[in-house]
Amino acid sequence: MPTSDDISELSYEQARDELVRVVSALEQGSATLEESLALWERGEALARRCEEWLIGAKARLEKARSGHASGRVDVVDLPVDVAP
């Protein structure tokens, strides 16, 4: 499992997919208490990463909408997420 430092490098889709796996593992209930706590912490970090992406996406949409409403659309530098 990647470290928490690696979470900041994950795309939205990667973080979401791993979060789904973490939740599934927790729901199975077969992990030890220590493993469950580690999974929970990892899930919390993954959820925060997903939220960061969603907040960024919302800001981009709001910027595009405000530019459209004013008749002006700005081109901005945005990170390109290319998953293999």
Short mmCIF file of N, CA and C in Angstrom, two decimals:
data_model
loop_
_atom_site.label_atom_id
_atom_site.label_comp_id
_atom_site.label_asym_id
_atom_site.label_seq_id
_atom_site.Cartn_x
_atom_site.Cartn_y
_atom_site.Cartn_z
N MET A 1 0.85 -1.18 0.00
CA MET A 1 0.00 0.00 0.00
C MET A 1 0.89 1.24 0.00
N PRO A 2 0.62 2.20 -0.86
CA PRO A 2 1.43 3.42 -0.90
C PRO A 2 1.36 4.17 0.42
N THR A 3 2.35 4.98 0.68
CA THR A 3 2.38 5.76 1.91
C THR A 3 1.46 6.97 1.80
N SER A 4 1.23 7.63 2.93
CA SER A 4 0.35 8.80 2.92
C SER A 4 0.94 9.93 2.08
N ASP A 5 2.29 9.95 1.97
CA ASP A 5 2.90 10.96 1.12
C ASP A 5 2.49 10.77 -0.34
N ASP A 6 2.26 9.53 -0.73
CA ASP A 6 1.88 9.22 -2.10
C ASP A 6 0.47 9.71 -2.43
N ILE A 7 -0.36 9.89 -1.43
CA ILE A 7 -1.74 10.29 -1.67
C ILE A 7 -1.81 11.63 -2.40
N SER A 8 -0.90 12.52 -2.08
CA SER A 8 -0.92 13.84 -2.73
C SER A 8 -0.62 13.76 -4.21
N GLU A 9 -0.09 12.64 -4.66
CA GLU A 9 0.23 12.45 -6.08
C GLU A 9 -0.89 11.73 -6.84
N LEU A 10 -1.90 11.27 -6.13
CA LEU A 10 -2.97 10.50 -6.78
C LEU A 10 -3.94 11.39 -7.54
N SER A 11 -4.39 10.89 -8.67
CA SER A 11 -5.47 11.56 -9.40
C SER A 11 -6.76 11.32 -8.62
N TYR A 12 -7.79 12.03 -8.98
CA TYR A 12 -9.09 11.84 -8.33
C TYR A 12 -9.54 10.39 -8.48
N GLU A 13 -9.43 9.86 -9.69
CA GLU A 13 -9.90 8.51 -9.96
C GLU A 13 -9.10 7.48 -9.17
N GLN A 14 -7.79 7.67 -9.07
CA GLN A 14 -6.96 6.74 -8.32
C GLN A 14 -7.34 6.76 -6.83
N ALA A 15 -7.50 7.96 -6.29
CA ALA A 15 -7.86 8.09 -4.87
C ALA A 15 -9.24 7.49 -4.62
N ARG A 16 -10.18 7.77 -5.50
CA ARG A 16 -11.54 7.24 -5.35
C ARG A 16 -11.56 5.72 -5.40
N ASP A 17 -10.83 5.15 -6.36
CA ASP A 17 -10.81 3.69 -6.50
C ASP A 17 -10.17 3.03 -5.29
N GLU A 18 -9.10 3.61 -4.78
CA GLU A 18 -8.47 3.04 -3.59
C GLU A 18 -9.38 3.20 -2.37
N LEU A 19 -10.08 4.32 -2.29
CA LEU A 19 -11.01 4.52 -1.19
C LEU A 19 -12.11 3.46 -1.22
N VAL A 20 -12.59 3.12 -2.39
CA VAL A 20 -13.60 2.06 -2.52
C VAL A 20 -13.04 0.73 -2.00
N ARG A 21 -11.78 0.44 -2.32
CA ARG A 21 -11.16 -0.80 -1.84
C ARG A 21 -11.01 -0.79 -0.32
N VAL A 22 -10.63 0.36 0.23
CA VAL A 22 -10.47 0.48 1.69
C VAL A 22 -11.81 0.26 2.38
N VAL A 23 -12.85 0.89 1.89
CA VAL A 23 -14.18 0.72 2.48
C VAL A 23 -14.62 -0.73 2.40
N SER A 24 -14.38 -1.37 1.28
CA SER A 24 -14.74 -2.76 1.12
C SER A 24 -14.01 -3.65 2.13
N ALA A 25 -12.72 -3.38 2.31
CA ALA A 25 -11.93 -4.16 3.28
C ALA A 25 -12.46 -3.96 4.69
N LEU A 26 -12.83 -2.73 5.03
CA LEU A 26 -13.39 -2.46 6.35
C LEU A 26 -14.74 -3.14 6.54
N GLU A 27 -15.55 -3.14 5.49
CA GLU A 27 -16.88 -3.75 5.58
C GLU A 27 -16.81 -5.26 5.74
N GLN A 28 -15.75 -5.87 5.24
CA GLN A 28 -15.60 -7.32 5.39
C GLN A 28 -15.44 -7.71 6.85
N GLY A 29 -14.82 -6.83 7.62
CA GLY A 29 -14.69 -7.06 9.05
C GLY A 29 -13.68 -8.13 9.45
N SER A 30 -12.83 -8.55 8.53
CA SER A 30 -11.88 -9.61 8.84
C SER A 30 -10.51 -9.08 9.28
N ALA A 31 -10.32 -7.78 9.24
CA ALA A 31 -9.04 -7.19 9.63
C ALA A 31 -8.94 -7.11 11.16
N THR A 32 -7.72 -7.13 11.64
CA THR A 32 -7.51 -6.94 13.07
C THR A 32 -7.84 -5.49 13.42
N LEU A 33 -7.90 -5.21 14.70
CA LEU A 33 -8.17 -3.84 15.13
C LEU A 33 -7.10 -2.89 14.60
N GLU A 34 -5.85 -3.28 14.71
CA GLU A 34 -4.76 -2.42 14.23
C GLU A 34 -4.85 -2.20 12.72
N GLU A 35 -5.14 -3.27 11.99
CA GLU A 35 -5.29 -3.15 10.53
C GLU A 35 -6.49 -2.26 10.18
N SER A 36 -7.56 -2.42 10.93
CA SER A 36 -8.76 -1.61 10.69
C SER A 36 -8.48 -0.13 10.93
N LEU A 37 -7.74 0.16 11.98
CA LEU A 37 -7.39 1.56 12.26
C LEU A 37 -6.52 2.14 11.15
N ALA A 38 -5.56 1.35 10.66
CA ALA A 38 -4.70 1.81 9.57
C ALA A 38 -5.53 2.03 8.30
N LEU A 39 -6.46 1.13 8.03
CA LEU A 39 -7.33 1.29 6.86
C LEU A 39 -8.19 2.55 7.00
N TRP A 40 -8.73 2.75 8.20
CA TRP A 40 -9.58 3.92 8.45
C TRP A 40 -8.79 5.20 8.21
N GLU A 41 -7.58 5.26 8.74
CA GLU A 41 -6.75 6.45 8.56
C GLU A 41 -6.43 6.68 7.09
N ARG A 42 -6.12 5.60 6.38
CA ARG A 42 -5.84 5.70 4.95
C ARG A 42 -7.09 6.19 4.22
N GLY A 43 -8.24 5.66 4.59
CA GLY A 43 -9.49 6.08 3.96
C GLY A 43 -9.78 7.55 4.18
N GLU A 44 -9.52 8.03 5.39
CA GLU A 44 -9.72 9.45 5.69
C GLU A 44 -8.82 10.31 4.80
N ALA A 45 -7.56 9.91 4.66
CA ALA A 45 -6.63 10.67 3.81
C ALA A 45 -7.07 10.63 2.35
N LEU A 46 -7.53 9.49 1.89
CA LEU A 46 -8.00 9.37 0.50
C LEU A 46 -9.25 10.22 0.28
N ALA A 47 -10.14 10.24 1.25
CA ALA A 47 -11.35 11.06 1.13
C ALA A 47 -10.99 12.54 1.05
N ARG A 48 -10.01 12.96 1.86
CA ARG A 48 -9.56 14.36 1.79
C ARG A 48 -8.99 14.67 0.41
N ARG A 49 -8.23 13.73 -0.17
CA ARG A 49 -7.65 13.95 -1.50
C ARG A 49 -8.76 14.08 -2.54
N CYS A 50 -9.76 13.23 -2.45
CA CYS A 50 -10.89 13.34 -3.38
C CYS A 50 -11.58 14.69 -3.23
N GLU A 51 -11.75 15.12 -1.98
CA GLU A 51 -12.40 16.41 -1.74
C GLU A 51 -11.58 17.56 -2.32
N GLU A 52 -10.25 17.48 -2.21
CA GLU A 52 -9.40 18.51 -2.80
C GLU A 52 -9.64 18.61 -4.30
N TRP A 53 -9.69 17.45 -4.97
CA TRP A 53 -9.94 17.44 -6.41
C TRP A 53 -11.31 18.04 -6.74
N LEU A 54 -12.32 17.67 -5.95
CA LEU A 54 -13.67 18.17 -6.22
C LEU A 54 -13.78 19.66 -5.98
N ILE A 55 -13.12 20.16 -4.94
CA ILE A 55 -13.12 21.61 -4.68
C ILE A 55 -12.44 22.33 -5.85
N GLY A 56 -11.34 21.78 -6.33
CA GLY A 56 -10.66 22.37 -7.48
C GLY A 56 -11.52 22.36 -8.73
N ALA A 57 -12.22 21.27 -8.94
CA ALA A 57 -13.11 21.18 -10.11
C ALA A 57 -14.24 22.19 -10.01
N LYS A 58 -14.78 22.34 -8.81
CA LYS A 58 -15.87 23.32 -8.61
C LYS A 58 -15.36 24.73 -8.89
N ALA A 59 -14.17 25.04 -8.41
CA ALA A 59 -13.60 26.38 -8.65
C ALA A 59 -13.41 26.63 -10.14
N ARG A 60 -12.94 25.61 -10.85
CA ARG A 60 -12.75 25.75 -12.30
C ARG A 60 -14.08 26.00 -13.00
N LEU A 61 -15.12 25.28 -12.59
CA LEU A 61 -16.43 25.47 -13.20
C LEU A 61 -16.98 26.86 -12.90
N GLU A 62 -16.82 27.30 -11.66
CA GLU A 62 -17.31 28.64 -11.31
C GLU A 62 -16.56 29.71 -12.10
N LYS A 63 -15.27 29.52 -12.28
CA LYS A 63 -14.50 30.48 -13.05
C LYS A 63 -14.96 30.49 -14.50
N ALA A 64 -15.20 29.31 -15.05
CA ALA A 64 -15.66 29.23 -16.44
C ALA A 64 -17.05 29.86 -16.58
N ARG A 65 -17.90 29.62 -15.61
CA ARG A 65 -19.26 30.19 -15.66
C ARG A 65 -19.21 31.71 -15.55
N SER A 66 -18.38 32.23 -14.66
CA SER A 66 -18.31 33.68 -14.51
C SER A 66 -17.73 34.32 -15.77
N GLY A 67 -16.78 33.67 -16.40
CA GLY A 67 -16.23 34.17 -17.65
C GLY A 67 -17.26 34.13 -18.75
N HIS A 68 -18.05 33.08 -18.77
CA HIS A 68 -19.10 32.93 -19.79
C HIS A 68 -20.17 33.99 -19.59
N ALA A 69 -20.55 34.24 -18.34
CA ALA A 69 -21.60 35.23 -18.05
C ALA A 69 -21.16 36.63 -18.45
N SER A 70 -19.87 36.90 -18.34
CA SER A 70 -19.37 38.23 -18.69
C SER A 70 -19.02 38.33 -20.17
N GLY A 71 -19.17 37.22 -20.89
CA GLY A 71 -18.83 37.21 -22.30
C GLY A 71 -17.35 37.00 -22.54
N ARG A 72 -16.62 36.70 -21.49
CA ARG A 72 -15.17 36.53 -21.59
C ARG A 72 -14.79 35.19 -20.97
N VAL A 73 -14.00 34.44 -21.65
CA VAL A 73 -13.52 33.17 -21.12
C VAL A 73 -12.01 33.21 -21.11
N ASP A 74 -11.43 33.00 -19.94
CA ASP A 74 -9.97 33.00 -19.79
C ASP A 74 -9.44 31.59 -19.97
N VAL A 75 -8.28 31.50 -20.56
CA VAL A 75 -7.58 30.22 -20.64
C VAL A 75 -6.66 30.18 -19.43
N VAL A 76 -6.76 29.10 -18.67
CA VAL A 76 -5.95 28.97 -17.47
C VAL A 76 -5.08 27.72 -17.56
N ASP A 77 -3.97 27.77 -16.86
CA ASP A 77 -3.12 26.58 -16.78
C ASP A 77 -3.72 25.63 -15.76
N LEU A 78 -4.09 24.45 -16.22
CA LEU A 78 -4.69 23.45 -15.35
C LEU A 78 -3.86 22.18 -15.43
N PRO A 79 -3.76 21.46 -14.31
CA PRO A 79 -3.02 20.20 -14.38
C PRO A 79 -3.80 19.20 -15.24
N VAL A 80 -3.08 18.48 -16.04
CA VAL A 80 -3.70 17.47 -16.89
C VAL A 80 -3.50 16.13 -16.22
N ASP A 81 -4.59 15.46 -15.96
CA ASP A 81 -4.54 14.17 -15.30
C ASP A 81 -4.68 13.09 -16.36
N VAL A 82 -3.58 12.43 -16.66
CA VAL A 82 -3.61 11.37 -17.65
C VAL A 82 -3.27 10.08 -16.94
N ALA A 83 -4.29 9.25 -16.76
CA ALA A 83 -4.07 7.96 -16.12
C ALA A 83 -3.76 6.92 -17.18
N PRO A 84 -2.83 6.02 -16.86
CA PRO A 84 -2.49 4.97 -17.85
C PRO A 84 -3.61 4.02 -18.06
#
